[in-house]
Short mmCIF file of C-alpha atoms and ligand atoms in Angstrom, two decimals:
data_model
loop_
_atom_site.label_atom_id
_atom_site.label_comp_id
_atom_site.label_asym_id
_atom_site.label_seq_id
_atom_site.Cartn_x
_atom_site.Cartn_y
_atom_site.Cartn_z
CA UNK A 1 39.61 -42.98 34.34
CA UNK A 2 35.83 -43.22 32.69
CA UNK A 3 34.16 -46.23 34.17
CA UNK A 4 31.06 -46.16 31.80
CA UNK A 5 29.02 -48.80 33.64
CA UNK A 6 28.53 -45.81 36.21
CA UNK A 7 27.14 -43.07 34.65
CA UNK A 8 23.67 -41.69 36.30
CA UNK A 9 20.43 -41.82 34.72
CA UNK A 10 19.43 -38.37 35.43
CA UNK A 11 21.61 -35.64 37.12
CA UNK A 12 20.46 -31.82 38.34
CA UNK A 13 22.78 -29.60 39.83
CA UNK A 14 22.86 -25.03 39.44
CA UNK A 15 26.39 -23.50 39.66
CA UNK A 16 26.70 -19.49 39.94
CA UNK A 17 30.02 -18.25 38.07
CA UNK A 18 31.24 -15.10 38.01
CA UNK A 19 32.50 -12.84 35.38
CA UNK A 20 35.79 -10.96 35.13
CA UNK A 21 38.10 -8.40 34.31
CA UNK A 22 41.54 -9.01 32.87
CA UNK A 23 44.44 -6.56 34.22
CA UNK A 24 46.68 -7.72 31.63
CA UNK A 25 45.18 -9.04 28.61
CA UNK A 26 44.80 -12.34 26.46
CA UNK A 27 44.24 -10.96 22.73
CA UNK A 28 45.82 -13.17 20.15
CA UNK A 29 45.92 -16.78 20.04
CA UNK A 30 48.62 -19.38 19.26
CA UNK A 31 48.36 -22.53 17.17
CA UNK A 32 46.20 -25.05 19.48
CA UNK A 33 42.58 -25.01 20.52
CA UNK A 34 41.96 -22.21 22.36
CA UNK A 35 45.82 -21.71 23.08
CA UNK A 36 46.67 -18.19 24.51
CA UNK A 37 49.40 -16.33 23.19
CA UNK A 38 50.30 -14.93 25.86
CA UNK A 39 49.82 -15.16 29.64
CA UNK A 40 46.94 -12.94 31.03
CA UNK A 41 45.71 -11.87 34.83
CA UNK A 42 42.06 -11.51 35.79
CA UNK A 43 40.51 -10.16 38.65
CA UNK A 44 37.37 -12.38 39.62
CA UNK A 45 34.36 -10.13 39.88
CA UNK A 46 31.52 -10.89 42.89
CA UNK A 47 28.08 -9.50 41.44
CA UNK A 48 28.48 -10.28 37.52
CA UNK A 49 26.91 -13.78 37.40
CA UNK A 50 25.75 -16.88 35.25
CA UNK A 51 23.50 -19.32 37.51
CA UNK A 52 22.75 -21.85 35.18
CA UNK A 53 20.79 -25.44 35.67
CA UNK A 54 21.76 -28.36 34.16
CA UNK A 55 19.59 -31.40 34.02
CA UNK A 56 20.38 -34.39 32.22
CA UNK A 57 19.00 -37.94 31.19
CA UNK A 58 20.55 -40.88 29.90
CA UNK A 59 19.03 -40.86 26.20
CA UNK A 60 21.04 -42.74 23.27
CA UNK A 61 19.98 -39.35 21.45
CA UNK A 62 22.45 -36.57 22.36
CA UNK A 63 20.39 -33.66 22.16
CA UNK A 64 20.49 -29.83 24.11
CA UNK A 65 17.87 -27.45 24.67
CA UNK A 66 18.99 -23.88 25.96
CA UNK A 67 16.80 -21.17 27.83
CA UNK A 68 18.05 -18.01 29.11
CA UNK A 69 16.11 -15.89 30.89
CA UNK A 70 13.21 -18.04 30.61
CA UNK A 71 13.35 -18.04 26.83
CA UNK A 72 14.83 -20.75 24.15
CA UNK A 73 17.94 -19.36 22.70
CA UNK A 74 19.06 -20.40 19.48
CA UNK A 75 22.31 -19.11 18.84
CA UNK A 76 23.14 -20.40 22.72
CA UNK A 77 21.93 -23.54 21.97
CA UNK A 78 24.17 -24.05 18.85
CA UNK A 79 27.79 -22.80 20.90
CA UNK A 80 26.96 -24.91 23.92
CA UNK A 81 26.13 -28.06 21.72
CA UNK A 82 29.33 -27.21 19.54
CA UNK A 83 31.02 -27.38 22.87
CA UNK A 84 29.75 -30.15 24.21
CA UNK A 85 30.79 -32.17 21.32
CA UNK A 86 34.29 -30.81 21.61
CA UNK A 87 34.39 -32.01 25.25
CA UNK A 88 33.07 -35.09 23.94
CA UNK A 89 36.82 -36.02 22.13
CA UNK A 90 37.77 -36.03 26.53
CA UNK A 91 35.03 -37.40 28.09
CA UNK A 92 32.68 -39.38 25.37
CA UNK A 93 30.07 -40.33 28.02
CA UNK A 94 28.96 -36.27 27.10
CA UNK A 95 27.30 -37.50 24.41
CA UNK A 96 25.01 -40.52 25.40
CA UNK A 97 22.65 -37.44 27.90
CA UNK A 98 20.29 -35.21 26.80
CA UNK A 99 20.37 -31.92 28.22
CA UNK A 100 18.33 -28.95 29.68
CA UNK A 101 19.66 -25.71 30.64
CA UNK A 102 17.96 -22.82 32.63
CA UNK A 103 20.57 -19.78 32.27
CA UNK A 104 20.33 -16.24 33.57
CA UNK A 105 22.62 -13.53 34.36
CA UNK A 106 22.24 -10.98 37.27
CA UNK A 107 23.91 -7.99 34.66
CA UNK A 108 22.34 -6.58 31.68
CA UNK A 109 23.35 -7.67 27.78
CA UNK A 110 26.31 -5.69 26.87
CA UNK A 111 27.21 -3.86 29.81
CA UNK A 112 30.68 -4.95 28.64
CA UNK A 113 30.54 -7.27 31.22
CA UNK A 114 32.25 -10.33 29.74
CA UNK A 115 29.14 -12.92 29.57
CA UNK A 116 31.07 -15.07 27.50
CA UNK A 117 33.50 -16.13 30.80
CA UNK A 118 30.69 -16.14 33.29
CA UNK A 119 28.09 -18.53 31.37
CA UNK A 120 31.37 -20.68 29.89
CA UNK A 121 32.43 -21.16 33.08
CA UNK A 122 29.19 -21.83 34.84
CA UNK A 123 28.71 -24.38 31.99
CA UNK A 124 31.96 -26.34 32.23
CA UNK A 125 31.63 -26.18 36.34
CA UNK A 126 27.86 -27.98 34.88
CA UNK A 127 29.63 -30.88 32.97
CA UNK A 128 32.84 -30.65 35.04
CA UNK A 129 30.02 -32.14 38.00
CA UNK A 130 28.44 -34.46 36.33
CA UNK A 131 31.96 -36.15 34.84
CA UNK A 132 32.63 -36.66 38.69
CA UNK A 133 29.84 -39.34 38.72
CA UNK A 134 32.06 -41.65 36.73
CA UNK A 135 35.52 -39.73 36.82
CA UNK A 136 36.70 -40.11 41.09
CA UNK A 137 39.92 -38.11 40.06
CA UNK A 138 37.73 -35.20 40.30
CA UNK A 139 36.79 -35.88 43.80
CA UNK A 140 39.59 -33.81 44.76
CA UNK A 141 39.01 -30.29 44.88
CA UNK A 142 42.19 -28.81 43.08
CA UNK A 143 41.50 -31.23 40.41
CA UNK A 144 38.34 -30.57 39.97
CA UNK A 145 38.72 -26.88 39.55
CA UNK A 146 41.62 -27.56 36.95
CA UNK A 147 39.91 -29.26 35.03
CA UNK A 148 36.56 -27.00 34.68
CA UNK A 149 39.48 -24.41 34.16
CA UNK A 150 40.50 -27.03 31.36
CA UNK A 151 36.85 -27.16 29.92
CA UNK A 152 35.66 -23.31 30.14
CA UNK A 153 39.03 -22.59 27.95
CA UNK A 154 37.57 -24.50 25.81
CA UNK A 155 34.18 -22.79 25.67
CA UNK A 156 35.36 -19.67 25.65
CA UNK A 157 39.73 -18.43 26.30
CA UNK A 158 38.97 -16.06 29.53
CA UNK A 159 36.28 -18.54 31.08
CA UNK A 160 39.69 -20.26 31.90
CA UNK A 161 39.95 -18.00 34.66
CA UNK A 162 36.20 -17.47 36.06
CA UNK A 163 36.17 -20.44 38.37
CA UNK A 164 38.66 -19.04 40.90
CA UNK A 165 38.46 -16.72 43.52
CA UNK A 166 40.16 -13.33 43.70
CA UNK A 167 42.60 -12.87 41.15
CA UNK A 168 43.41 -16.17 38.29
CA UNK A 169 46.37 -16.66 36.06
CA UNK A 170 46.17 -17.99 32.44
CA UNK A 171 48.97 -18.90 29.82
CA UNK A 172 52.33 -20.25 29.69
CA UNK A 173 54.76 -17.29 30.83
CA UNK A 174 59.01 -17.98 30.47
CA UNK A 175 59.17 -16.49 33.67
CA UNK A 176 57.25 -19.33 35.41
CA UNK A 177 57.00 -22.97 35.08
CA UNK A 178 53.30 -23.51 36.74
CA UNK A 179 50.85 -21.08 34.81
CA UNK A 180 49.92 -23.27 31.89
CA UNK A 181 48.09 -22.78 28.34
CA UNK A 182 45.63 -25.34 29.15
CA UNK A 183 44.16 -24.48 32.24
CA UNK A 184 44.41 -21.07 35.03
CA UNK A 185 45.40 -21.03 38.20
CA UNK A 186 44.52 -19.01 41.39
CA UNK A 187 47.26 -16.21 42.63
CA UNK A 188 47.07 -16.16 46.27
CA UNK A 189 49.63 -13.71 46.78
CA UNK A 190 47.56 -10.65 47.76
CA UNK A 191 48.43 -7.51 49.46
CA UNK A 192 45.55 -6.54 51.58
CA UNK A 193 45.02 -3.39 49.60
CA UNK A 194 44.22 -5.18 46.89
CA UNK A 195 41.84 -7.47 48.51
CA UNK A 196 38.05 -6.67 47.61
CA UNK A 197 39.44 -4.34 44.94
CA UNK A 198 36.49 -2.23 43.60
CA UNK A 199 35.10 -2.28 39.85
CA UNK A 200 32.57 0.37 39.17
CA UNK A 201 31.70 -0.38 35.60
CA UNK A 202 30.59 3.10 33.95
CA UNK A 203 28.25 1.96 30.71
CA UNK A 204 29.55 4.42 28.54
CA UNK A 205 27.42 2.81 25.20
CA UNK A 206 25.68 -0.82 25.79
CA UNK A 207 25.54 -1.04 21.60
CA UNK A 208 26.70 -4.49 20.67
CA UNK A 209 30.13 -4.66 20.07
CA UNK A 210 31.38 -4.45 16.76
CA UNK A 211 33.88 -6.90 16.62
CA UNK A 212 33.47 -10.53 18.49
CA UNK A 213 36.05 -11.57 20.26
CA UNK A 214 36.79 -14.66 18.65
CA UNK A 215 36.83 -12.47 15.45
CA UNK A 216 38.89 -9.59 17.58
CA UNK A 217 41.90 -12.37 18.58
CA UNK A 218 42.16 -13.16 14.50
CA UNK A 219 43.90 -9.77 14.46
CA UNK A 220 46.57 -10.35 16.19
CA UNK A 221 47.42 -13.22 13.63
CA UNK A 222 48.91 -10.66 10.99
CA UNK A 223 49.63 -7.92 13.32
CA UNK A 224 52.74 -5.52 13.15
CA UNK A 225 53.59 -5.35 16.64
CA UNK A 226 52.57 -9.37 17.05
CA UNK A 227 55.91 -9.95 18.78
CA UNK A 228 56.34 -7.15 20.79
CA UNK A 229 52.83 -7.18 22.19
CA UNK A 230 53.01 -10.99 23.48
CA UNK A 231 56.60 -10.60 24.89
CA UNK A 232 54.94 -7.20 26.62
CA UNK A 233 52.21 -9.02 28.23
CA UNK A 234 54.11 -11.69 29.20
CA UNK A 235 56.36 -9.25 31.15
CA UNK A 236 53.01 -7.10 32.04
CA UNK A 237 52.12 -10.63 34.12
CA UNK A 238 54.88 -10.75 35.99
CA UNK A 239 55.21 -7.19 36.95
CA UNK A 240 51.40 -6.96 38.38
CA UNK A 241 52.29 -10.22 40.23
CA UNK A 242 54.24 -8.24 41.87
CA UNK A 243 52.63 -5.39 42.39
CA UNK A 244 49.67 -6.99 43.55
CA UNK A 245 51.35 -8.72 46.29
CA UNK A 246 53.61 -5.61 47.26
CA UNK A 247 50.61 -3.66 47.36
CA UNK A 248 52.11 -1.01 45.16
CA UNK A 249 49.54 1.14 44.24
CA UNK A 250 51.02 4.03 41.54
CA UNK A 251 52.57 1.06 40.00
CA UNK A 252 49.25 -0.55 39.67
CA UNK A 253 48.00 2.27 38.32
CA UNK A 254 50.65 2.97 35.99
CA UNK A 255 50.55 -0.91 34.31
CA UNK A 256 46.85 -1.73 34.41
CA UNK A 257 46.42 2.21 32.19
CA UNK A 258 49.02 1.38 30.20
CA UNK A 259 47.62 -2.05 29.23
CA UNK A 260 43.83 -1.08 28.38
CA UNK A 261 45.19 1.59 26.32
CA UNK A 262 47.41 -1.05 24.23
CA UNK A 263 44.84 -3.30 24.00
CA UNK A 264 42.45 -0.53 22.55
CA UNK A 265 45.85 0.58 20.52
CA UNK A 266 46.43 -3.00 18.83
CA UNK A 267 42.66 -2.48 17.88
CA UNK A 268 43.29 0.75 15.72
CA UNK A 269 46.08 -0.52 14.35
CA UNK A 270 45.12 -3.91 13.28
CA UNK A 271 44.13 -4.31 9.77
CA UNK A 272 40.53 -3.67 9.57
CA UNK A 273 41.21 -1.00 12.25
CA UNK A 274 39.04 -1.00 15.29
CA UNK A 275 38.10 1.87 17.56
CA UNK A 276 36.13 0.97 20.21
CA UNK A 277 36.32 3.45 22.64
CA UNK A 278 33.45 6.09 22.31
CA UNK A 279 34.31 10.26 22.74
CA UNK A 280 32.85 9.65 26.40
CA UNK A 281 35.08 6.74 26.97
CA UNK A 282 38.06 9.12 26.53
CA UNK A 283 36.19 12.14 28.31
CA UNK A 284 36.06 10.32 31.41
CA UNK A 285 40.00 9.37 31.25
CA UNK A 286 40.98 12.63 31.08
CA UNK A 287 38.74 13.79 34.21
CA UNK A 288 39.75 11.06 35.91
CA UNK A 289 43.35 11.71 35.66
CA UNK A 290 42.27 15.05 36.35
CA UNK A 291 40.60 14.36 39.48
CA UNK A 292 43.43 11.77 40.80
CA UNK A 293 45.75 14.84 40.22
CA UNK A 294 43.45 17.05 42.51
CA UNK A 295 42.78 14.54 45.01
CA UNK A 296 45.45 11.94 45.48
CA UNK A 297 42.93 9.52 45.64
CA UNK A 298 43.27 6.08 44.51
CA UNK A 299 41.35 4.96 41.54
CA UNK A 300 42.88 4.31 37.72
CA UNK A 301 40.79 2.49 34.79
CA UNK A 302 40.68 -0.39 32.85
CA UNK A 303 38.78 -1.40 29.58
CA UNK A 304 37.30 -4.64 27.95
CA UNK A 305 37.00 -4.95 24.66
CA UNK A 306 34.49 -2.09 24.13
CA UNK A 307 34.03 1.69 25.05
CA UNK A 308 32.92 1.04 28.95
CA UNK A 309 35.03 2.03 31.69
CA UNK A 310 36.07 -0.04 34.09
CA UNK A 311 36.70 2.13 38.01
CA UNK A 312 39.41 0.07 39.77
CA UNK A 313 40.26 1.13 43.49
CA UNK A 314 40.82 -0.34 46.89
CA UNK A 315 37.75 -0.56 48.81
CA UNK A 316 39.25 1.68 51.85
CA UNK A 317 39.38 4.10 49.10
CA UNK A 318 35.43 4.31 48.76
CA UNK A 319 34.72 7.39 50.34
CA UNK A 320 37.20 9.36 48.46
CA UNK A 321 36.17 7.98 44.85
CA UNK A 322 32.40 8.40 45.49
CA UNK A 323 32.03 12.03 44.33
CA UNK A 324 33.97 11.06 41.20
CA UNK A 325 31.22 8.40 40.08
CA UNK A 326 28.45 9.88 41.77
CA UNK A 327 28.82 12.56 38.99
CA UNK A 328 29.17 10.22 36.08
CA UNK A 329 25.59 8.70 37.39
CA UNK A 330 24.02 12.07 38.23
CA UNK A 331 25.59 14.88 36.21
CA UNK A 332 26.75 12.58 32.97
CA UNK A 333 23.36 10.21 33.42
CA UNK A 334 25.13 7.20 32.96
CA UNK A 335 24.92 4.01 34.70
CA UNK A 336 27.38 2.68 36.56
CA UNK A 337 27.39 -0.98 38.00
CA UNK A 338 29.33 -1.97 41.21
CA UNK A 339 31.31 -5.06 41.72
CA UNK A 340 33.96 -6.00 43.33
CA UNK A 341 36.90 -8.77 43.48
CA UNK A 342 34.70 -11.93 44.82
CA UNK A 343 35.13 -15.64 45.84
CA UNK A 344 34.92 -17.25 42.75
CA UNK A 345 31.78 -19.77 41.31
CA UNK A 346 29.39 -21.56 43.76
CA UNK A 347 27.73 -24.89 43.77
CA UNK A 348 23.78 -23.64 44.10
CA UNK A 349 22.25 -27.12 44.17
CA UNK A 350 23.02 -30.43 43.44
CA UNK A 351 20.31 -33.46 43.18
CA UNK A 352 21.81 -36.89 42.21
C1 LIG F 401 39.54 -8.47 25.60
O1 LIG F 401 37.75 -15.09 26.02
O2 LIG F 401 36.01 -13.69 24.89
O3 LIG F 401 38.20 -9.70 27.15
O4 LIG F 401 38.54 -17.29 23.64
O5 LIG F 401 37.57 -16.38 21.53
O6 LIG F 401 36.08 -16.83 23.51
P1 LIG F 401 37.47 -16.43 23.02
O7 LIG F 401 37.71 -14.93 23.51
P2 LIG F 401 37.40 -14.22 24.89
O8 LIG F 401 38.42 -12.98 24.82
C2 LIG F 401 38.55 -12.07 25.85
C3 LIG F 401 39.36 -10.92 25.43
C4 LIG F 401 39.39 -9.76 26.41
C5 LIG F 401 40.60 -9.82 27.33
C6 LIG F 401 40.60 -10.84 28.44
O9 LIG F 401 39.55 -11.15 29.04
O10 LIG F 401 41.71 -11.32 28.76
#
């Protein structure tokens, strides 16, 4: 309920959002804004961050004005304004502010690090706090976070998922009546070898990518195995449910593989063809398979849309995946950045 006579004349408040890594995958949308076609499962990383600051005054001009890191940014500006306005159609009291953002991340540009989920989401957590002046539904805290879920879709798909803790589910799945296309939700159900899950993100190339996202989901539109691939993930979903609350390891292994190597295989086959992975990316599969065959020790991959590898294994498995990595940053030169499965976005500051 929007109770206009309410709104603030000036509002502050910082949120920090996290980034994070999808075990099964949302490529390809369905008719909709921002509709998935299919359900997806992210693991919510701790280190990867957007702290952005929000300040706003009452001014009958709508206007925005974006920095990150310290500097104005144009092509910011332009995406958040675009989806401000498209917030606007929910909440129209968006429009009568005028708005200042500070933005930073604690990652560098294109680590393949998805930026676009951690500064969506800190950005809709932004709005989602000021609505609260004048919206009280959003006084309570599971509605609150639904509907920032609601908002970062609508910024950017995967955003959707950012402002949860742990591990977040996104997109309508026939197997289950409560994940929705509109909003994620949190999956408690966590084995406790799964919980703190490692991510040691090996920067195989930090090039920009070559294809956008946005662009990147258009080719699933046409796409031979269109069907197939939705009805796949879909099942994908509900089999790393499981797994991640039996605690199944080999079968963890086993899916998440498989389902960064179809993601990368739609890519190629799409029409234009992608390949994204670089001859390193594919290098360091093989030794790690290799050295999981040697050593029994527990560590698979995963992989955004670009050619950097993503390290997944359980943190009581640190001491037996260091040598591994510590070769890729000493022998191979490369730089590897360490997360891990965190808590989810955090309220910095908030001055009314
Ligand atoms: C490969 O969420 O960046 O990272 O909704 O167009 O902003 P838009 O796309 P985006 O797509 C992410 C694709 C992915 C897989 C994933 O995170 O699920």
């Amino acid at each position: 309920m929007s109770h206009s006579t309410n709104l603030p004349q000036s509002f502050h408040c910082i949120w920090s959002s996290p980034s994070n890594i999808a075990l099964i995958k949302y490529w390809g949308k369905a008719a909709g804004v921002q509709i998935p076609a299919n359900s997806s499962i992210s693991m919510t990383l701790k280190k990867s961050r957007t702290i952005t600051s929000m300040k706003v005054e009452l001014n009958p001009d709508f206007s925005v004005h974006y920095n990150f890191e310290g500097k104005r940014n144009n092509k910011f500006e332009q995406k958040v304004m675009a989806t401000i306005q498209r917030l606007a159609q929910f909440s129209p009291e968006l429009l009568k502010y005028s708005y200042q953002f500070e933005s930073k991340n604690t990652f560098p540009h294109s680590a393949g690090i998805a930026s676009s989920a951690s500064s969506m989401s800190a950005l809709a957590l932004c709005l989602t706090s000021l609505r609260q002046k004048w919206d009280a539904s959003l006084d309570s805290e599971m509605v609150f976070f639904k509907e920032a879920s609601k908002w970062a879709r609508l910024g950017s798909g995967s955003a959707a998922r950012s402002v949860y803790p742990k591990l977040a589910i996104w997109g309508a799945n026939p197997a289950y009546n409560h994940f929705q296309n509109e909003y994620a939700v949190v999956e408690k159900d966590i084995h406790p070898l799964f919980e703190g899950l490692c991510d040691s993100i090996v920067l195989v190339d930090t090039e920009e990518k070559s294809v956008s996202s946005t662009a990147g989901h258009s080719l699933m539109n046409n796409h031979p195995y269109r069907e197939l691939r939705f009805n796949n993930a879909n099942l994908g979903v509900v089999s790393m449910k499981k797994i991640l609350s039996l605690g199944d390891w080999d079968a963890f292994c086993e899916l998440t593989e498989k389902e960064a190597l179809e993601l990368h295989s739609l890519m190629m086959t799409s029409s234009p063809s992608f390949i994204l992975m670089k001859p390193k990316t594919l290098e360091l599969i093989q030794r790690l398979r290799d050295y999981r065959a040697q050593t029994g020790a527990k560590i698979c991959f995963t992989l955004d849309a670009g050619p950097n590898l993503h390290l997944l294994y359980p943190s009581s498995e640190k001491a037996k995946t260091k040598d591994f990595i510590n070769v890729i940053e000493m022998r191979d030169g490369l730089r590897v950045i360490h997360d891990e499965m965190g808590d989810g976005p955090r309220l910095e500051e908030l001055y009314e």
